[in-house]
Amino acid sequence: QKEVEQDPGPLSVPEGAIVSLNCTYSNSAFQYFMWYRQYSRKGPELLMYTYSSGNKEDGRFTAQVDKSSKYISLFIRDSQPSDSATYLCAMSEGSGNTGKLIFGQGTTLQVKP
Amino acid sequence: DTAVSQTPKYLVTQMGNDKSIKCEQNLGHDTMYWYKQDSKKFLKIMFSYNNKELIINETVPNRFSPKSPDKAHLNLHINSLELGDSAVYFCASSETWTGNSPLHFGNGTRLTVT
């Protein structure tokens, strides 16, 4: 079993839909949770960063972390064709270890006009 | 003024050859990484350096040798290339090595071994 599980999709939605992307993990020591967006033939770019449990909102994007369930989510409201990309979750234990960031496999999202 | 730049962007070579990929960051970060992304988009860490010192060395064949001449540069040399080495290799940097600092990625080097 991988440390971080993410459904690779693809996920296809109509423009304007609410998108929910999820990851589960097995290591209860993870404290830092990130979402990266990767466009085709580009490097991943940081979208959201969360420490421990809770919600964080940035524009149309909301990140949720539920440490008790070892489950994180990214919600995209009013999705746009420009949101079409691969979304990777990533997490780490943080201070005190070698700083290894573990990535999920990524979910490919297509938003159709 | 690209933050993390790596060259070349594409690399096509034959089995058995030796090749290098170069990476430079102008963010002033202390830590740099090499990640490998396979055809299923799975991104896996290979190495990380903090201020020129190796701190992560995952289970990678010793045909792969990273070198950090200074904290702004991290190169990757690959000897005796194999078909299975075909992938996209990403360089990244972060402010610290402790895992709570987001990574900034380059745009990747697409390596194809024939």
Tab-separated table of C-alpha atoms in Angstrom:
chain	number	residue	atom	x	y	z
A	1	GLN	CA	0.000	0.000	0.000
A	2	LYS	CA	1.338	3.427	-0.951
A	3	GLU	CA	1.733	6.026	1.798
A	4	VAL	CA	-0.488	8.433	-0.124
A	5	GLU	CA	-3.371	7.272	-2.300
A	6	GLN	CA	-5.020	9.431	-4.929
A	7	ASP	CA	-7.457	8.410	-7.650
A	8	PRO	CA	-5.747	9.184	-10.965
A	9	GLY	CA	-9.046	9.804	-12.779
A	10	PRO	CA	-9.458	11.227	-15.344
A	11	LEU	CA	-12.227	13.417	-13.992
A	12	SER	CA	-14.304	15.319	-16.535
A	13	VAL	CA	-16.745	18.042	-15.467
A	14	PRO	CA	-18.689	20.824	-17.204
A	15	GLU	CA	-17.596	24.425	-16.773
A	16	GLY	CA	-19.025	25.937	-13.589
A	17	ALA	CA	-19.172	22.652	-11.676
A	18	ILE	CA	-17.813	22.168	-8.178
A	19	VAL	CA	-14.882	19.777	-8.231
A	20	SER	CA	-13.798	17.626	-5.309
A	21	LEU	CA	-10.349	16.035	-5.319
A	22	ASN	CA	-9.226	13.748	-2.510
A	23	CYS	CA	-6.272	11.914	-1.032
A	24	THR	CA	-5.965	9.400	1.761
A	25	TYR	CA	-2.801	8.601	3.641
A	26	SER	CA	-1.512	6.078	6.142
A	27	ASN	CA	1.217	7.939	8.070
A	28	SER	CA	-0.323	9.653	11.102
A	29	ALA	CA	2.855	11.727	11.527
A	30	PHE	CA	2.098	13.834	8.453
A	31	GLN	CA	1.495	17.438	9.506
A	32	TYR	CA	2.015	19.532	6.376
A	33	PHE	CA	-0.346	19.131	3.455
A	34	MET	CA	-0.056	20.692	0.015
A	35	TRP	CA	-1.823	20.669	-3.283
A	36	TYR	CA	0.099	21.200	-6.489
A	37	ARG	CA	-1.286	21.857	-9.950
A	38	GLN	CA	0.602	20.577	-12.968
A	39	TYR	CA	-0.213	21.673	-16.487
A	40	SER	CA	0.848	19.483	-19.386
A	41	ARG	CA	4.610	19.573	-19.985
A	42	LYS	CA	5.174	21.910	-17.036
A	43	GLY	CA	6.446	21.486	-13.506
A	44	PRO	CA	4.067	21.255	-10.543
A	45	GLU	CA	3.203	24.599	-8.935
A	46	LEU	CA	1.995	25.088	-5.386
A	47	LEU	CA	-1.707	25.773	-5.109
A	48	MET	CA	-2.562	25.343	-1.424
A	49	TYR	CA	-0.585	24.790	1.778
A	50	THR	CA	-2.120	23.665	5.071
A	51	TYR	CA	-0.671	22.815	8.439
A	52	SER	CA	-2.465	20.186	10.533
A	53	SER	CA	-6.260	19.869	10.429
A	54	GLY	CA	-8.760	22.436	9.245
A	55	ASN	CA	-9.833	24.394	6.206
A	56	LYS	CA	-8.103	26.984	4.102
A	57	GLU	CA	-9.699	29.063	1.381
A	58	ASP	CA	-8.046	30.969	-1.457
A	59	GLY	CA	-10.380	32.378	-4.073
A	60	ARG	CA	-12.209	29.507	-5.757
A	61	PHE	CA	-10.046	26.902	-4.006
A	62	THR	CA	-10.647	25.354	-0.576
A	63	ALA	CA	-8.342	22.809	1.045
A	64	GLN	CA	-9.589	20.610	3.877
A	65	VAL	CA	-7.575	18.334	6.140
A	66	ASP	CA	-9.135	15.723	8.416
A	67	LYS	CA	-6.259	14.141	10.324
A	68	SER	CA	-8.549	11.859	12.313
A	69	SER	CA	-9.660	10.199	9.068
A	70	LYS	CA	-6.292	10.671	7.309
A	71	TYR	CA	-8.119	12.347	4.458
A	72	ILE	CA	-7.514	15.593	2.594
A	73	SER	CA	-9.601	17.337	-0.027
A	74	LEU	CA	-9.353	20.153	-2.524
A	75	PHE	CA	-12.542	21.827	-3.706
A	76	ILE	CA	-12.694	23.999	-6.798
A	77	ARG	CA	-15.758	26.203	-7.145
A	78	ASP	CA	-17.032	27.557	-10.465
A	79	SER	CA	-14.507	25.440	-12.354
A	80	GLN	CA	-13.037	26.908	-15.530
A	81	PRO	CA	-11.444	25.279	-18.602
A	82	SER	CA	-8.161	26.822	-17.411
A	83	ASP	CA	-8.390	24.570	-14.340
A	84	SER	CA	-7.810	21.550	-16.594
A	85	ALA	CA	-4.596	20.039	-15.242
A	86	THR	CA	-3.266	17.282	-13.011
A	87	TYR	CA	-3.672	17.946	-9.288
A	88	LEU	CA	-1.182	16.328	-6.943
A	89	CYS	CA	-1.528	16.127	-3.209
A	90	ALA	CA	1.667	16.078	-1.160
A	91	MET	CA	2.447	15.780	2.511
A	92	SER	CA	5.311	15.587	4.955
A	93	GLU	CA	6.067	15.013	8.612
A	94	GLY	CA	7.814	18.373	8.772
A	95	SER	CA	10.462	19.459	11.229
A	96	GLY	CA	12.740	16.858	12.689
A	97	ASN	CA	12.988	14.481	9.783
A	98	THR	CA	14.726	14.608	6.429
A	99	GLY	CA	11.961	16.745	4.975
A	100	LYS	CA	10.730	14.208	2.488
A	101	LEU	CA	7.579	15.324	0.695
A	102	ILE	CA	5.431	12.382	-0.374
A	103	PHE	CA	3.219	12.865	-3.412
A	104	GLY	CA	0.003	11.207	-4.481
A	105	GLN	CA	-0.241	9.933	-8.027
A	106	GLY	CA	-2.196	12.963	-9.180
A	107	THR	CA	-5.755	13.332	-10.487
A	108	THR	CA	-6.195	14.519	-14.056
A	109	LEU	CA	-9.036	17.019	-14.324
A	110	GLN	CA	-10.703	18.198	-17.517
A	111	VAL	CA	-13.196	21.053	-17.402
A	112	LYS	CA	-15.274	21.193	-20.552
A	113	PRO	CA	-16.608	24.550	-21.834
B	1	ASP	CA	13.756	35.387	-14.778
B	2	THR	CA	12.780	31.751	-14.246
B	3	ALA	CA	13.063	30.705	-10.585
B	4	VAL	CA	14.161	27.101	-11.148
B	5	SER	CA	15.593	26.350	-14.556
B	6	GLN	CA	16.846	23.054	-15.845
B	7	THR	CA	18.525	22.055	-19.074
B	8	PRO	CA	18.062	20.418	-21.416
B	9	LYS	CA	14.283	20.348	-21.771
B	10	TYR	CA	14.384	17.211	-23.925
B	11	LEU	CA	17.014	14.497	-24.022
B	12	VAL	CA	16.891	11.565	-26.439
B	13	THR	CA	19.743	9.092	-26.228
B	14	GLN	CA	20.633	5.466	-26.697
B	15	MET	CA	21.047	2.773	-24.087
B	16	GLY	CA	24.480	2.668	-22.552
B	17	ASN	CA	25.222	6.366	-22.995
B	18	ASP	CA	26.078	8.791	-20.188
B	19	LYS	CA	24.170	12.063	-19.885
B	20	SER	CA	23.844	15.031	-17.534
B	21	ILE	CA	21.010	17.347	-16.559
B	22	LYS	CA	21.712	20.747	-15.048
B	23	CYS	CA	19.603	22.761	-12.629
B	24	GLU	CA	19.909	26.280	-11.253
B	25	GLN	CA	17.691	28.243	-8.862
B	26	ASN	CA	17.734	31.992	-8.259
B	27	LEU	CA	15.391	31.974	-5.253
B	28	GLY	CA	18.164	31.953	-2.673
B	29	HIS	CA	16.899	28.637	-1.305
B	30	ASP	CA	19.116	26.350	0.741
B	31	THR	CA	17.696	23.026	-0.418
B	32	MET	CA	17.472	21.454	-3.865
B	33	TYR	CA	15.986	18.190	-5.074
B	34	TRP	CA	15.744	15.779	-7.944
B	35	TYR	CA	12.397	14.089	-8.522
B	36	LYS	CA	11.474	11.476	-11.111
B	37	GLN	CA	7.993	11.410	-12.651
B	38	ASP	CA	7.001	8.218	-14.425
B	39	SER	CA	4.475	7.754	-17.216
B	40	LYS	CA	1.659	7.473	-14.659
B	41	LYS	CA	2.518	10.923	-13.269
B	42	PHE	CA	3.838	9.432	-10.044
B	43	LEU	CA	6.422	11.858	-8.617
B	44	LYS	CA	9.129	10.286	-6.498
B	45	ILE	CA	12.065	11.892	-4.740
B	46	MET	CA	15.546	10.769	-5.715
B	47	PHE	CA	17.946	13.109	-3.920
B	48	SER	CA	18.009	16.271	-1.894
B	49	TYR	CA	20.879	18.574	-0.977
B	50	ASN	CA	20.980	21.228	1.695
B	51	ASN	CA	23.744	23.796	1.259
B	52	LYS	CA	25.712	21.381	-0.944
B	53	GLU	CA	25.323	18.518	1.556
B	54	LEU	CA	23.450	15.351	0.572
B	55	ILE	CA	20.559	14.733	2.982
B	56	ILE	CA	18.221	12.403	1.089
B	57	ASN	CA	19.415	9.557	-1.083
B	58	GLU	CA	16.513	7.302	-1.953
B	59	THR	CA	16.891	3.805	-3.325
B	60	VAL	CA	18.314	4.926	-6.639
B	61	PRO	CA	20.793	2.922	-8.752
B	62	ASN	CA	24.321	4.177	-8.271
B	63	ARG	CA	24.381	4.954	-11.995
B	64	PHE	CA	22.702	8.192	-10.875
B	65	SER	CA	25.099	10.654	-9.288
B	66	PRO	CA	24.036	14.125	-8.149
B	67	LYS	CA	26.510	16.953	-7.723
B	68	SER	CA	25.979	20.308	-6.052
B	69	PRO	CA	28.841	22.737	-6.760
B	70	ASP	CA	27.061	25.440	-4.744
B	71	LYS	CA	23.657	25.869	-3.142
B	72	ALA	CA	22.168	27.408	-6.290
B	73	HIS	CA	23.089	24.498	-8.556
B	74	LEU	CA	22.304	20.797	-8.539
B	75	ASN	CA	23.252	18.584	-11.451
B	76	LEU	CA	22.367	14.975	-12.175
B	77	HIS	CA	24.690	12.660	-14.060
B	78	ILE	CA	23.424	9.310	-15.293
B	79	ASN	CA	25.788	6.565	-16.427
B	80	SER	CA	24.998	3.607	-18.662
B	81	LEU	CA	21.455	4.687	-19.436
B	82	GLU	CA	18.753	2.002	-19.517
B	83	LEU	CA	15.301	1.903	-21.137
B	84	GLY	CA	13.702	2.113	-17.680
B	85	ASP	CA	15.359	5.462	-17.054
B	86	SER	CA	12.954	7.078	-19.526
B	87	ALA	CA	10.909	9.560	-17.508
B	88	VAL	CA	10.582	13.252	-16.740
B	89	TYR	CA	13.143	14.471	-14.220
B	90	PHE	CA	12.249	17.529	-12.166
B	91	CYS	CA	14.562	19.735	-10.219
B	92	ALA	CA	13.069	21.627	-7.284
B	93	SER	CA	14.147	23.905	-4.467
B	94	SER	CA	12.804	24.959	-1.074
B	95	GLU	CA	13.756	27.418	1.653
B	96	THR	CA	14.524	24.696	4.181
B	97	TRP	CA	15.028	20.934	4.216
B	98	THR	CA	12.569	20.205	7.013
B	99	GLY	CA	9.557	19.297	4.876
B	100	ASN	CA	7.391	22.240	5.935
B	101	SER	CA	8.676	24.432	3.139
B	102	PRO	CA	6.898	24.225	-0.237
B	103	LEU	CA	8.823	23.091	-3.271
B	104	HIS	CA	9.375	25.208	-6.360
B	105	PHE	CA	9.781	23.058	-9.452
B	106	GLY	CA	11.496	23.527	-12.763
B	107	ASN	CA	9.674	22.534	-15.941
B	108	GLY	CA	11.344	19.159	-16.207
B	109	THR	CA	13.717	17.301	-18.493
B	110	ARG	CA	11.992	14.681	-20.606
B	111	LEU	CA	14.469	11.827	-20.995
B	112	THR	CA	13.859	9.171	-23.634
B	113	VAL	CA	16.219	6.215	-23.833
B	114	THR	CA	16.021	4.157	-27.031
